[in-house]
């Protein structure tokens, strides 16, 4: 069969049910194979939208997201989604067309060295040099994307090789001698961690996105319940532990709660589960959690002791390790189960003194924080939520309480504006029975607005709420706080008219400006069939607090 | 899981020591076996560049197995945490094995080649000079004919 038909067979063998992509010259053979392939293809309007949709699909379902792009500009358009998937460890496979082999290296039309360009931002990549390599490369790509620390993998296929005739047999004997991720975790180290936990008087469980990737939420909850351990999550980890819970401290980090950050600051033992001590978490590294010893559980050995030296490193799959840790802890004798009472007293003190708060408006004006609370109330919290990057994202993390994993889909590491809309599209395709909401900023939503056409055409029923303050809000906040209120290039005015734009795209548009009816208005918007885009006019100049100023220590939070 | 929870079930957190991210303060010779595939050297070089690690020396050559090449490089352990360097290298799918060659168990030799422009009588004198320093010398054909 043609190599491109073999690609389709590979996708089917890998259980792929949908591909996001856009055809072009160099992947024409591939799109000929899609014509009657029996795999759903979502025709995006820009390859970046396709890449983020694949990531949204992967984050919501836990399956591998797949994106196709042509050579040259098609391939360079997926560079941002690839970098995004790398930073957040999202299982994705990108299959790009390439110019004919006889044109390679000649600056041929739409030729780009995409494997070279993406080398620093992929888990791995394959440049196909012979058609017989294609099936194995595709299967290896899926294997690499979904196992170990997940990530993006590219397969670049020159158009002449794609048309070649090859025999296809399913590849089941994946053998990558240089790739053997550790799953189990060292038993001695796990036992040591259990003893450390049993000895700690001020412990904190610090849970990141890795716990969600590993589907370890149940195990994390079980661990926390063993001895009433306090839990905080990173932005990526939200949902790994139920937010409305007595043991929940709130998110930590730059815009986390004071309680979570103070607890980290005073902790004597921090158990990191699938978290990587990012600078948005630690603030000033030398003053981060100065009293703590660290247990670090991660599937990627390179994350351990990268930023913070670990005292008890445990490499492996978080689900597996946390389950064993629970077992080991239960088997310990002589554990004082009342030892955390003083610690909880201290924590309750912070919670009472420093709850998350904002000054709500008196009249009809909508505060952006209230918009999030209204969304939470209108949905009962029962929705998959994506956001873009900026103030609205932080408010959503603070005021929308996620009680389950894979409901909060984020561009955490790369911080990609324009992620929210296509990610919501991908999530809805993967989870058609769920309510999928994109809370966007008026700045970021415009970066992948074109995918509203895809949603309208394919009937992908997402609800977009734009927290519209007419500013690049987070940049404006930093200019206010750190640049003497010199608002340089952040005022976006009231352009475009999002309601008209929704209409033009074949979606339904609303504009909400009244706080008193907002919850009901949101319910109405969500009940409206098909894609909906709502322009919510919010207070223009509002700041996200509390905040650890960049490079400052957690205990010096402001606001 | 052995016999959990028997003897000493508590420990002193104070006694726990952090491992890793240490600067060793000396040069490390890393001997890396890699799959002989296109782009592998670029992946290694790119990794060093973007993580801010300096390669001091680098050689690449074949092994007895034509599927496998050996990359030998030196890194300054005073500047970079060697465990981070090796862990990041291990993440490259084409990297098969890394050995950090311990100075005690390693025979290291460096080879330098000097080209001396010497005409007439200077040529044999240069050669004598070289051999007296335990170096080997060769005289090019052009130099031989000019000294005649």
mmCIF file of C-alpha atoms in Angstrom, chain A residues 119-120 123-125 129 144 149 177-179 187 191-192 195-196 198-200 268-269 293 300-302 304-306 309-312 324 327-328 331-334, chain B residues 1-6 8-21 35 37-39 42-43 50-51 83-84 87-88 90-96:
data_model
loop_
_atom_site.group_PDB
_atom_site.id
_atom_site.type_symbol
_atom_site.label_atom_id
_atom_site.label_comp_id
_atom_site.label_asym_id
_atom_site.label_seq_id
_atom_site.Cartn_x
_atom_site.Cartn_y
_atom_site.Cartn_z
ATOM 1 C CA UNK A 119 15.044 19.920 18.154
ATOM 2 C CA UNK A 120 15.211 21.789 21.484
ATOM 3 C CA UNK A 123 10.785 14.780 23.264
ATOM 4 C CA UNK A 124 12.031 13.207 20.067
ATOM 5 C CA UNK A 125 11.768 13.613 16.307
ATOM 6 C CA UNK A 129 14.739 8.928 4.918
ATOM 7 C CA UNK A 144 7.439 7.966 23.140
ATOM 8 C CA UNK A 149 7.354 11.786 30.930
ATOM 9 C CA UNK A 177 17.457 0.780 23.607
ATOM 10 C CA UNK A 178 18.160 4.358 24.716
ATOM 11 C CA UNK A 179 14.707 4.858 26.229
ATOM 12 C CA UNK A 187 11.502 0.596 47.559
ATOM 13 C CA UNK A 191 10.156 3.497 52.853
ATOM 14 C CA UNK A 192 12.497 6.317 53.822
ATOM 15 C CA UNK A 195 9.389 7.449 57.709
ATOM 16 C CA UNK A 196 10.199 11.077 56.953
ATOM 17 C CA UNK A 198 5.792 10.072 59.873
ATOM 18 C CA UNK A 199 8.486 12.115 61.558
ATOM 19 C CA UNK A 200 7.485 15.478 60.093
ATOM 20 C CA UNK A 268 9.830 20.958 57.760
ATOM 21 C CA UNK A 269 9.087 18.397 55.028
ATOM 22 C CA UNK A 293 13.681 18.755 53.626
ATOM 23 C CA UNK A 300 11.964 12.390 34.926
ATOM 24 C CA UNK A 301 15.250 11.924 36.833
ATOM 25 C CA UNK A 302 16.546 15.187 35.363
ATOM 26 C CA UNK A 304 15.201 15.848 40.586
ATOM 27 C CA UNK A 305 17.680 18.241 42.164
ATOM 28 C CA UNK A 306 17.533 20.496 39.077
ATOM 29 C CA UNK A 309 18.389 19.562 45.901
ATOM 30 C CA UNK A 310 16.248 16.613 46.991
ATOM 31 C CA UNK A 311 16.859 14.762 50.254
ATOM 32 C CA UNK A 312 14.836 11.710 49.255
ATOM 33 C CA UNK A 324 3.416 2.213 47.686
ATOM 34 C CA UNK A 327 1.217 1.143 52.041
ATOM 35 C CA UNK A 328 4.572 1.784 53.673
ATOM 36 C CA UNK A 331 2.818 -0.314 58.076
ATOM 37 C CA UNK A 332 4.809 2.050 60.287
ATOM 38 C CA UNK A 333 4.593 1.691 64.019
ATOM 39 C CA UNK A 334 4.856 4.313 66.686
ATOM 40 C CA UNK B 1 8.055 -4.784 49.795
ATOM 41 C CA UNK B 2 10.150 -6.641 52.412
ATOM 42 C CA UNK B 3 9.111 -6.270 56.004
ATOM 43 C CA UNK B 4 7.937 -2.716 56.439
ATOM 44 C CA UNK B 5 7.451 -1.185 59.815
ATOM 45 C CA UNK B 6 9.562 -3.261 62.093
ATOM 46 C CA UNK B 8 13.056 2.108 63.595
ATOM 47 C CA UNK B 9 9.966 3.695 62.136
ATOM 48 C CA UNK B 10 10.833 7.305 62.755
ATOM 49 C CA UNK B 11 13.869 9.255 61.699
ATOM 50 C CA UNK B 12 15.341 12.616 62.399
ATOM 51 C CA UNK B 13 14.644 14.999 59.531
ATOM 52 C CA UNK B 14 17.766 16.885 60.559
ATOM 53 C CA UNK B 15 19.893 13.938 59.500
ATOM 54 C CA UNK B 16 18.626 13.874 55.927
ATOM 55 C CA UNK B 17 21.220 15.075 53.442
ATOM 56 C CA UNK B 18 20.500 16.570 50.051
ATOM 57 C CA UNK B 19 22.091 14.913 47.072
ATOM 58 C CA UNK B 20 22.923 16.119 43.615
ATOM 59 C CA UNK B 21 23.494 19.475 41.924
ATOM 60 C CA UNK B 35 22.887 5.304 18.039
ATOM 61 C CA UNK B 37 21.686 8.082 13.318
ATOM 62 C CA UNK B 38 21.579 11.435 11.536
ATOM 63 C CA UNK B 39 21.380 14.464 13.779
ATOM 64 C CA UNK B 42 23.345 18.100 16.765
ATOM 65 C CA UNK B 43 21.028 16.890 19.509
ATOM 66 C CA UNK B 50 20.618 25.588 25.484
ATOM 67 C CA UNK B 51 21.277 24.361 29.015
ATOM 68 C CA UNK B 83 24.709 14.838 37.378
ATOM 69 C CA UNK B 84 22.422 17.365 35.625
ATOM 70 C CA UNK B 87 20.690 13.185 33.293
ATOM 71 C CA UNK B 88 19.806 15.617 30.525
ATOM 72 C CA UNK B 90 20.162 10.428 29.082
ATOM 73 C CA UNK B 91 16.879 12.023 28.071
ATOM 74 C CA UNK B 92 18.007 12.031 24.447
ATOM 75 C CA UNK B 93 16.435 8.937 22.943
ATOM 76 C CA UNK B 94 19.504 8.183 20.789
ATOM 77 C CA UNK B 95 21.878 8.177 23.771
ATOM 78 C CA UNK B 96 22.476 4.589 24.856
#
